[in-house]
XYZ file of C-alpha atoms in Angstrom:
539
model
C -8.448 158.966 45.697
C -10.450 159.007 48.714
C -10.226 156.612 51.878
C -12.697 154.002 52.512
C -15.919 155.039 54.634
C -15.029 152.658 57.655
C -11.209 152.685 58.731
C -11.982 150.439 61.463
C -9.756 147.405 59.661
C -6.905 149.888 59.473
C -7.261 151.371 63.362
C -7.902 147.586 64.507
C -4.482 146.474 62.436
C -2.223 149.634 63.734
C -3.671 148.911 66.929
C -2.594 145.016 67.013
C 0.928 146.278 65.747
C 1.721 148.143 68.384
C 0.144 146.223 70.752
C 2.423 143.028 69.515
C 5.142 145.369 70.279
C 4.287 146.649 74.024
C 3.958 143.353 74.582
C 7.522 142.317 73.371
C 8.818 145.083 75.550
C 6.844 144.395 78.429
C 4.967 146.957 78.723
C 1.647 147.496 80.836
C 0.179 149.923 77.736
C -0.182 146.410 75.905
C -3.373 145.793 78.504
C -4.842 148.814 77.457
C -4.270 148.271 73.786
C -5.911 144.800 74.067
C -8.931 146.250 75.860
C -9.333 149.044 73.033
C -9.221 146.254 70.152
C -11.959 144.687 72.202
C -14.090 147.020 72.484
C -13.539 148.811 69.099
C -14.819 145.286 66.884
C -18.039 145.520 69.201
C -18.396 148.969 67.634
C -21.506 148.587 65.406
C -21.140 152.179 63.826
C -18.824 152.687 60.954
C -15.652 154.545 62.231
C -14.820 156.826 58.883
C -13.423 160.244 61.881
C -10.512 159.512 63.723
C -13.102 161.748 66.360
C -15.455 159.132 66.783
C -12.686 156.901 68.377
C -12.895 158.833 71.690
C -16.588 157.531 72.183
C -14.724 153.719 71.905
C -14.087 152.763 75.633
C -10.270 152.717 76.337
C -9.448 155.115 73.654
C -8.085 157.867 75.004
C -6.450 161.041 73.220
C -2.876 159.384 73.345
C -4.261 156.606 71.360
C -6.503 158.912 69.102
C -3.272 160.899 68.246
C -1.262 157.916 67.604
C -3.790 156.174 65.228
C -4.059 159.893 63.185
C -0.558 159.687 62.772
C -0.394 156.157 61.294
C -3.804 157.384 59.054
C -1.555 160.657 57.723
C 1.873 158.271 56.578
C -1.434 155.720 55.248
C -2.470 158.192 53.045
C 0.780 159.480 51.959
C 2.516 156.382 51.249
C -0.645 155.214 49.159
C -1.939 157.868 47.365
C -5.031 158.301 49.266
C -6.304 161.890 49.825
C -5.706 163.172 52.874
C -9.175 164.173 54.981
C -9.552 167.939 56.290
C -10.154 165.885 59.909
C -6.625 164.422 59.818
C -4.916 167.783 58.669
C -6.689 169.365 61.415
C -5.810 167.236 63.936
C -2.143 166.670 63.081
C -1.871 170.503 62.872
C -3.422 170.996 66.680
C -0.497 168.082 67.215
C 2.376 169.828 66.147
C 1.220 173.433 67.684
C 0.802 172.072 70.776
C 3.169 173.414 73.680
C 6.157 171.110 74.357
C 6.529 170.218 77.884
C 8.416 173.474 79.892
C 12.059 173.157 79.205
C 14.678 173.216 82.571
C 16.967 175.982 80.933
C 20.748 174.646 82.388
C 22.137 177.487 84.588
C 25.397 178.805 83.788
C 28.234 175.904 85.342
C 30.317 177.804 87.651
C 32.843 174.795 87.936
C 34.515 172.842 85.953
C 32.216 172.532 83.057
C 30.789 168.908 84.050
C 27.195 170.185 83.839
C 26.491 168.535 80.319
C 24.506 172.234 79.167
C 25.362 173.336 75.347
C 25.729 176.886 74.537
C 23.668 179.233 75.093
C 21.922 177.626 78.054
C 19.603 175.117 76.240
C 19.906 171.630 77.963
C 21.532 168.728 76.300
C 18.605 166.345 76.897
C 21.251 163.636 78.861
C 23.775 164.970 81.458
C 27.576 163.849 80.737
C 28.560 160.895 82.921
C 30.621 161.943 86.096
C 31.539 159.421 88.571
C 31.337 159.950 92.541
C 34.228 160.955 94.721
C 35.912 158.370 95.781
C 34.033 155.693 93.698
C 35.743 152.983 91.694
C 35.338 154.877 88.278
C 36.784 157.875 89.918
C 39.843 155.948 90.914
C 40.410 154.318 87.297
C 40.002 157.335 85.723
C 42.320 158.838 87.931
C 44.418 155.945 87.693
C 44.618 155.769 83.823
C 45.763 159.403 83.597
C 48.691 159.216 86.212
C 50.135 156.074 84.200
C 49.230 156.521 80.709
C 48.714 160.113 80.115
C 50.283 159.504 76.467
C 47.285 157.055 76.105
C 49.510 154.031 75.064
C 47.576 151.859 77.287
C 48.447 150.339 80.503
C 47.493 146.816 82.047
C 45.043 146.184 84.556
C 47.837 145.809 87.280
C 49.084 148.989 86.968
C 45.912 150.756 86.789
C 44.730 148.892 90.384
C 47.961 149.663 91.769
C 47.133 153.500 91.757
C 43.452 153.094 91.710
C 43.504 151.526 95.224
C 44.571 154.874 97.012
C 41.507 157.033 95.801
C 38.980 154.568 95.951
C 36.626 153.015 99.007
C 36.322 149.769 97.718
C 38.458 146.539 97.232
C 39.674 146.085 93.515
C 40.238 142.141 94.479
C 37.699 139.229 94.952
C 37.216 137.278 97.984
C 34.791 134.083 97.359
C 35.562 133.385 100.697
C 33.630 136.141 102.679
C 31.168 135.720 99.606
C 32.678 139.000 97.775
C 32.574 138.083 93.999
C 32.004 141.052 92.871
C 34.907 143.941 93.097
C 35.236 147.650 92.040
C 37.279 146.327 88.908
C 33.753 145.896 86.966
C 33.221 149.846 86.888
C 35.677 149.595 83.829
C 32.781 147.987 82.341
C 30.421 151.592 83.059
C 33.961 153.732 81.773
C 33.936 151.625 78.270
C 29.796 151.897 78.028
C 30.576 155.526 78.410
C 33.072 156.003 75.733
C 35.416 157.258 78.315
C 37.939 154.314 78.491
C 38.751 151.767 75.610
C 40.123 147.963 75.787
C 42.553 146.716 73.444
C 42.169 143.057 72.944
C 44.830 142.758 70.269
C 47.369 141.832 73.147
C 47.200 140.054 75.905
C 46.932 140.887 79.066
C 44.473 143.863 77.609
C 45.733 147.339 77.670
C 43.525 150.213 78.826
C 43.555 153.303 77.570
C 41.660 157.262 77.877
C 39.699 158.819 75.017
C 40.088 162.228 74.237
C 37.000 162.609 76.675
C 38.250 160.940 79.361
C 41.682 162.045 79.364
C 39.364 165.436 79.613
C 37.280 164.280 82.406
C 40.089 162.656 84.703
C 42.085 165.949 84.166
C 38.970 168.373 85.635
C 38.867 165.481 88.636
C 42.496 165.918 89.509
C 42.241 169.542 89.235
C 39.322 169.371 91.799
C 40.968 166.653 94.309
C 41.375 168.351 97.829
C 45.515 168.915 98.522
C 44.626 166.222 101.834
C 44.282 163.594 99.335
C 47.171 164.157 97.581
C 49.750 161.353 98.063
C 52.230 163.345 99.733
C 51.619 163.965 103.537
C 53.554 166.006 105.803
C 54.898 165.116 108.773
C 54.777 166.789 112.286
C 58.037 168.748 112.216
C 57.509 170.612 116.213
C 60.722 170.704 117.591
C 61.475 169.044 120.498
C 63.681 169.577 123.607
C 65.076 166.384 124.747
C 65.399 166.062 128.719
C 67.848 164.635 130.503
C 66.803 163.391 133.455
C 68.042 160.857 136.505
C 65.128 157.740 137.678
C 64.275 157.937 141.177
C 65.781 156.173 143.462
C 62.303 153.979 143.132
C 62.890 152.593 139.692
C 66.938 151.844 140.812
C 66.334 148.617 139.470
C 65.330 149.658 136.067
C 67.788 149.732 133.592
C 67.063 152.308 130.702
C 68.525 153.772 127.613
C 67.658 157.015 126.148
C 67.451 156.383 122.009
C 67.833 159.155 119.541
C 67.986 157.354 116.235
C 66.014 154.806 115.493
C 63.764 153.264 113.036
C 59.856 152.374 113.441
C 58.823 148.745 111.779
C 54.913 147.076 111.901
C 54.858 144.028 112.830
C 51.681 141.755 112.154
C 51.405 138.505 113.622
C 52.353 135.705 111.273
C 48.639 133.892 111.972
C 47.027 136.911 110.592
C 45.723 135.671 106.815
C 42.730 136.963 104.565
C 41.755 133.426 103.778
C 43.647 130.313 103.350
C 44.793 130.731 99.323
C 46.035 134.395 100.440
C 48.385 133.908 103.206
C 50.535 136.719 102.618
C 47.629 139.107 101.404
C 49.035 141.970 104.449
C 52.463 141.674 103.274
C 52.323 142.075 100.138
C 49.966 145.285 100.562
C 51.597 146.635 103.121
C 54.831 146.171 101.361
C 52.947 147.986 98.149
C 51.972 150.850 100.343
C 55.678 151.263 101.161
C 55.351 150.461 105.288
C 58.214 148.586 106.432
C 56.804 145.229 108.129
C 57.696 142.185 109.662
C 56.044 138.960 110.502
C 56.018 137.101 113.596
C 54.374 135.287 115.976
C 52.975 138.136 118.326
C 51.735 137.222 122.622
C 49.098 139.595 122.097
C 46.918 141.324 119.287
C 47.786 141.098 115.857
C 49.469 144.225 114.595
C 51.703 146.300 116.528
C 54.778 148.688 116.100
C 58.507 148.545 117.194
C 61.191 150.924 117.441
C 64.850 149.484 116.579
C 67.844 150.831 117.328
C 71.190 150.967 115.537
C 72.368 148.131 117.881
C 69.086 145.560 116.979
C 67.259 146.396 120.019
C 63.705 147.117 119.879
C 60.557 148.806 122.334
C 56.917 148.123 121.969
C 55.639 151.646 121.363
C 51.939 152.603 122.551
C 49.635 151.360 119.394
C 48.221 147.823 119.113
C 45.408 146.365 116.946
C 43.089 143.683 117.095
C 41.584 142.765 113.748
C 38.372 140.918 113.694
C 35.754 139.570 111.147
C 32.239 139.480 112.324
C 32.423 135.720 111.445
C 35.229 135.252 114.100
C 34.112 137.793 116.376
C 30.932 135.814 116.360
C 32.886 132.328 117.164
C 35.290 134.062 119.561
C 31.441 134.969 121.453
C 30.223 131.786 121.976
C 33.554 129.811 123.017
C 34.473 132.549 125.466
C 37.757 133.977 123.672
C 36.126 137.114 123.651
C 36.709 137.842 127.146
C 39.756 136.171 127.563
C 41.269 138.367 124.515
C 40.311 141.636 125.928
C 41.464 141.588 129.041
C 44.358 140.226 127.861
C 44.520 143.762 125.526
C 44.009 145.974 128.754
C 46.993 144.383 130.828
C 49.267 145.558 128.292
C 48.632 149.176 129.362
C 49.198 150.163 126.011
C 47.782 153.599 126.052
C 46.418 152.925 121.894
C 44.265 149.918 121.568
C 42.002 149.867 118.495
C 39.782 147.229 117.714
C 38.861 146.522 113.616
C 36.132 144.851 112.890
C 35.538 144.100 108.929
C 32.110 143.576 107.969
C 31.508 142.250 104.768
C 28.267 141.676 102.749
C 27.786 138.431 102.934
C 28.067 137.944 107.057
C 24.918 136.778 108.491
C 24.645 136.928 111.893
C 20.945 135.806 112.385
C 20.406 135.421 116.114
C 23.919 136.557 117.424
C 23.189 140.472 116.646
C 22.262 141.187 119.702
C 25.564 139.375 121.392
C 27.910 140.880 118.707
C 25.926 144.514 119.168
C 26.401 144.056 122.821
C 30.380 143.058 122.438
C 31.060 146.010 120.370
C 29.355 148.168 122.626
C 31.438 146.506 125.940
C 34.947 147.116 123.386
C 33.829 151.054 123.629
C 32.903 151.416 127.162
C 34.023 148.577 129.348
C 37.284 148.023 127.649
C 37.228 151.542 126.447
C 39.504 150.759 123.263
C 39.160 152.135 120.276
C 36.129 150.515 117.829
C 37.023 150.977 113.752
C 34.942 149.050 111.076
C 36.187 148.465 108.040
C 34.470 146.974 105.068
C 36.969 144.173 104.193
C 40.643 143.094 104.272
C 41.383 145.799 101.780
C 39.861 149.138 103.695
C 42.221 147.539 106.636
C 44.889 147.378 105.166
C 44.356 151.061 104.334
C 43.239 152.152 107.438
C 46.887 149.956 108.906
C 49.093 151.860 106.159
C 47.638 155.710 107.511
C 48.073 154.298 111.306
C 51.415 153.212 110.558
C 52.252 157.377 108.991
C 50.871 158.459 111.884
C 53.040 156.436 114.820
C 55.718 157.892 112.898
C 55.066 161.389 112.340
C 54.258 160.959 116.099
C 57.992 160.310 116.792
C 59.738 162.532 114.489
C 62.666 163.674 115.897
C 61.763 162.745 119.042
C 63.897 160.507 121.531
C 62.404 157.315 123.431
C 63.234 155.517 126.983
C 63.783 152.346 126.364
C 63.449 150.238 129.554
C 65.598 147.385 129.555
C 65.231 144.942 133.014
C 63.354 145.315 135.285
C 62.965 142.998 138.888
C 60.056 141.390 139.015
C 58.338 138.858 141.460
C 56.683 135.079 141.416
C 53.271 136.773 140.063
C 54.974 138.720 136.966
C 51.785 140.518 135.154
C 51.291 142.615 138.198
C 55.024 143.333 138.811
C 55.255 144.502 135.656
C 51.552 146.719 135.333
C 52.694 148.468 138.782
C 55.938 149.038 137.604
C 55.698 150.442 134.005
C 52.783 152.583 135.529
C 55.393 154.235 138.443
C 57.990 154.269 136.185
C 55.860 156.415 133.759
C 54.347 158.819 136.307
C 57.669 159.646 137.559
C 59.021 160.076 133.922
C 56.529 161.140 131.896
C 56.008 164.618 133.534
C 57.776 166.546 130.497
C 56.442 164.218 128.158
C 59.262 161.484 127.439
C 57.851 158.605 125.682
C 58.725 155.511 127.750
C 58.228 151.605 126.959
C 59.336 148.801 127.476
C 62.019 145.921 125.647
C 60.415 143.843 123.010
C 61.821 140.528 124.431
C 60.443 141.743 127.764
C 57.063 142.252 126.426
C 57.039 138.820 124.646
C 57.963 136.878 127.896
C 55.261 138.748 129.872
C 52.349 138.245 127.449
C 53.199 135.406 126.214
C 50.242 133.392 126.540
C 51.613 130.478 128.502
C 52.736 132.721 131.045
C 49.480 134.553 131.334
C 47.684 131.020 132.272
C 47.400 131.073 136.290
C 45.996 127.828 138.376
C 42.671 129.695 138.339
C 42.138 130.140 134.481
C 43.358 126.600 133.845
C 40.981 125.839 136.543
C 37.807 127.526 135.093
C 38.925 126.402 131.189
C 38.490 122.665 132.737
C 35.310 123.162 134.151
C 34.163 124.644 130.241
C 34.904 121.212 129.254
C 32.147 119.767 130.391
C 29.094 120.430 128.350
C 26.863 123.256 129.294
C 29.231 125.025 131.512
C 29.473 128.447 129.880
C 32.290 131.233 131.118
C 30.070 132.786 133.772
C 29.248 129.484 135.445
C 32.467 128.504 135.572
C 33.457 131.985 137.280
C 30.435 131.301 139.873
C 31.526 128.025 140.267
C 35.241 128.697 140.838
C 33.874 131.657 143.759
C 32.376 129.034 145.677
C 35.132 125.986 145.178
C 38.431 128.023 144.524
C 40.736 124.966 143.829
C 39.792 122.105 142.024
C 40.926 120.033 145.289
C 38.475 121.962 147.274
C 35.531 121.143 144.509
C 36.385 117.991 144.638
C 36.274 117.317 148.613
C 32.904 118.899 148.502
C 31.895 115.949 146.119
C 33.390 113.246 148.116
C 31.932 114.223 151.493
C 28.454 114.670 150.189
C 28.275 112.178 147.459
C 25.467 113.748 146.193
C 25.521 114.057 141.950
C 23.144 117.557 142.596
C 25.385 119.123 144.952
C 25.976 122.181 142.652
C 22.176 122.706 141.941
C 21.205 122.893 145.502
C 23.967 125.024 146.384
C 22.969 127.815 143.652
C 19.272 127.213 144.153
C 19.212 130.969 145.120
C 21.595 131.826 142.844
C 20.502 132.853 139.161
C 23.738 132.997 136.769
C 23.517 134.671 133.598
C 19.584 134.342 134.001
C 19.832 130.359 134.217
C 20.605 128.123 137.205
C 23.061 125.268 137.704
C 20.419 122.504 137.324
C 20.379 119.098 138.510
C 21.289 117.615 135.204
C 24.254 119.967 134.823
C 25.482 119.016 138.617
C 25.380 115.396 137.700
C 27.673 115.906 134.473
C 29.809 117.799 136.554
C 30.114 115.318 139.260
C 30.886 112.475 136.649
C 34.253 114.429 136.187
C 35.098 115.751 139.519
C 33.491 113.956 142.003
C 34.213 109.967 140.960
């Protein structure tokens, strides 16, 4: 049986199929397929050659070949004959050259290539996660603690998953983090690497025979450096004995030889207010020995104790920051008053974390926190680290705290005990700890000073002198930023002296026509401001 002269009913139908479909998925070929209906029912001519098609506008040879196709399985499924035309064209189809082939090279690693034997490509490489990723660390994970493939829960699996990975495995809604590297489980499964088991509760994870595969090439590939295990510093050391100088008579000191290093963290140092004890409980999983407690200054540092309870400040403190509170600590002046309180410590390791997650927004305070972090490097000179969230610094605290120790391995400590100190005690104590370590530190003795010593010194109600409570009452008044209130202070050094110079001239703009010449921080004291002021200081 032959086909009917015109096949334009049949092209138009396959051709309002497939266009139905395009459209379904989106596509932008259904445009195209639209246009060629179009134009093919304005086709006066009979279309009985699939040939004649290419004459139609918007029928190209992709379309041609696809409507010969459905013409071939027409005629085959109903009996018709098939045309000499479509043979022809189906047979140029199937001779034509497939696209070139990228022959896989020969894998010189591990195997994780995806090619088959004898070097034809498998079409879809095998799924191998990044170093360091998420999926890298529950794979890893899964085989340490369940290499039987029993299944383990989801605790377990973090637990190990945490040390080789980059990311947090926990949410914080707080700092907008909702999202955590626990939902790569979700690309293992799709993969057919890892499997849940839902039949108890809480769900057990478990390898397949190709991930237990996979995990076991990554392990065989990990670097020794990130092996758990780390070696300490073993150089010997020759202890000196040596007699203080007749300068530092005054100084009592002990010489400690056994003695045990603890972090302490400052007991107002939270993630956010439902996680209170976030740092303790991961530092305490990370095996570092910690203690909370109010701290004068920063808000991690390290101790050595002795057998008898008494403890030094060794040479490493931290200031942890989020971008959020760096950016509030910037515009009500802590920032300032925080690092120089850092530098008179003398603490020869200050480091300076900043986390910044996602979700900060810092609109038009980038250039002020920019400038901040750049005045932490070089007028502060500590040392800037940025972490990613609560997690990464809690990572970078737990390979800080291994490396104070390996630091002091075998290796004694001067412990100074007393010292006598004058009325102004912050300078006393600066000129003495810096004598006191010139004169000892020459063969490289570590030397610090008594915990309780430390505390009463930086405490910060000792720190406040007449002049800073002086300048923080001046802030009070609104509009006075830091730098006035420094300029201000120059000028009028006591309040009582401010004050007189308000009484004798009893003029509200006193301020503004004494810094008429005077820019500070690119604005001047005006009028206004000297009248709020005087409503304070000079009634």
């Amino acid at each position: 049986m032959d086909l009917p002269s015109d096949l334009k009913h049949l092209f138009l139908k396959w051709l309002e199929d497939d266009c139905i479909v395009q459209i379904q998925l989106g596509s932008k070929r259904a445009l195209q397929l639209t246009r060629a209906m179009e134009n093919l029912k304005r086709t006066d001519e009979a279309i009985d050659n699939v040939n004649k098609l290419k004459t139609v506008r918007y029928i190209g040879p992709k379309i041609t070949e696809f409507l010969n196709k459905k013409l071939l399985k027409y005629c085959n499924d109903n009996g018709y004959r098939v045309p000499d035309w479509c043979k022809t064209a189906e047979t140029t189809t199937s001779s034509r050259k497939p696209a070139t082939q990228k022959v896989a090279k020969p894998s010189t690693s591990t195997g994780l290539t995806g090619a088959l034997p004898g070097g034809r490509s498998k079409g879809r490489r095998k799924y191998v996660p990044a170093k360091n990723s998420s999926a890298y660390a529950i794979l890893i994970s899964l085989l340490v603690n369940d290499s039987a493939q029993t299944g383990v829960q989801k605790s377990t699996v973090i637990a190990v998953a945490s040390k080789y990975c980059e990311r947090s495995f926990t949410t914080n809604p707080a700092t907008g983090q909702f999202y955590s590297a626990w939902n790569s489980i979700k690309t293992l499964m799709n993969h057919e690497l890892v499997v849940e088991s839902t039949t108890k509760r809480p769900a057990l994870y478990y390898l397949t025979d190709e991930g237990k595969l996979l995990a076991t090439t990554l392990v065989q590939e990990m670097p020794e450096h990130q092996r758990p295990q780390i070696d300490g510093n073993d150089e010997d050391y020759d202890a000196r004995q040596s007699t203080p100088a007749a300068y530092f008579a005054s100084c009592g000191y002990q010489e400690w030889s056994d003695f045990t290093i603890k972090m302490i963290i400052d007991n107002r140092e939270i993630r956010s207010q439902t996680e209170r004890d976030f740092f303790q409980n991961k530092m305490s999983d990370a095996n570092v020995p910690i203690e909370i407690r109010p701290l004068p200054v920063g808000d991690v540092l390290w101790v050595a104790r002795s057998e008898a309870g008494e403890e030094v400040v060794l040479d490493t403190i931290v200031e942890r920051k989020r971008l959020d509170d760096l950016v509030a600590s910037i515009q009500d002046g802590r920032f300032l008053e925080q690092k120089s309180r850092l530098k008179e410590t003398k603490l020869k390791n200050i480091i300076y974390i900043t986390e910044e997650f996602t979700s900060t927004n810092l609109g038009q305070m980038a250039g002020a926190v920019q400038t901040s972090l750049s005045m932490i490097m070089t007028n502060f000179q500590f040392r800037l680290h940025r972490t990613k969230d609560a997690d990464a610094t809690c990572k970078f605290l737990s390979i800080l705290h291994r490396s104070v120790c390996n630091r002091f391995q075998n290796k004694p400590i001067i412990c100074i005990n007393a010292m006598k100190l004058d009325d102004n005690s912050l300078p006393a104590f600066q000129d003495s700890l810096m004598k006191f370590r010139k004169e000892m530190d020459k063969d490289g003795c570590y030397i610090y000073i008594n915990y309780s010593i430390f505390h009463s010194i930086f405490g910060k109600s000792s720190l406040v002198s007449l002049k800073e409570t002086y300048i923080k009452m001046l802030m009070t008044t609104k509009g006075v930023s830091l730098d006035k209130a420094i300029q201000i202070q120059r000028h009028y050094p006591t309040p009582q002296s401010l004050i007189k110079a308000f009484r004798e001239s009893k003029d509200p703009k006193l301020l503004s026509q004494h810094f008429k010449q005077e820019i500070i921080t690119h604005k001047k004291v005006t009028a206004i401001l000297s009248e709020k002021i005087f409503q304070t200081w000079g009634i």
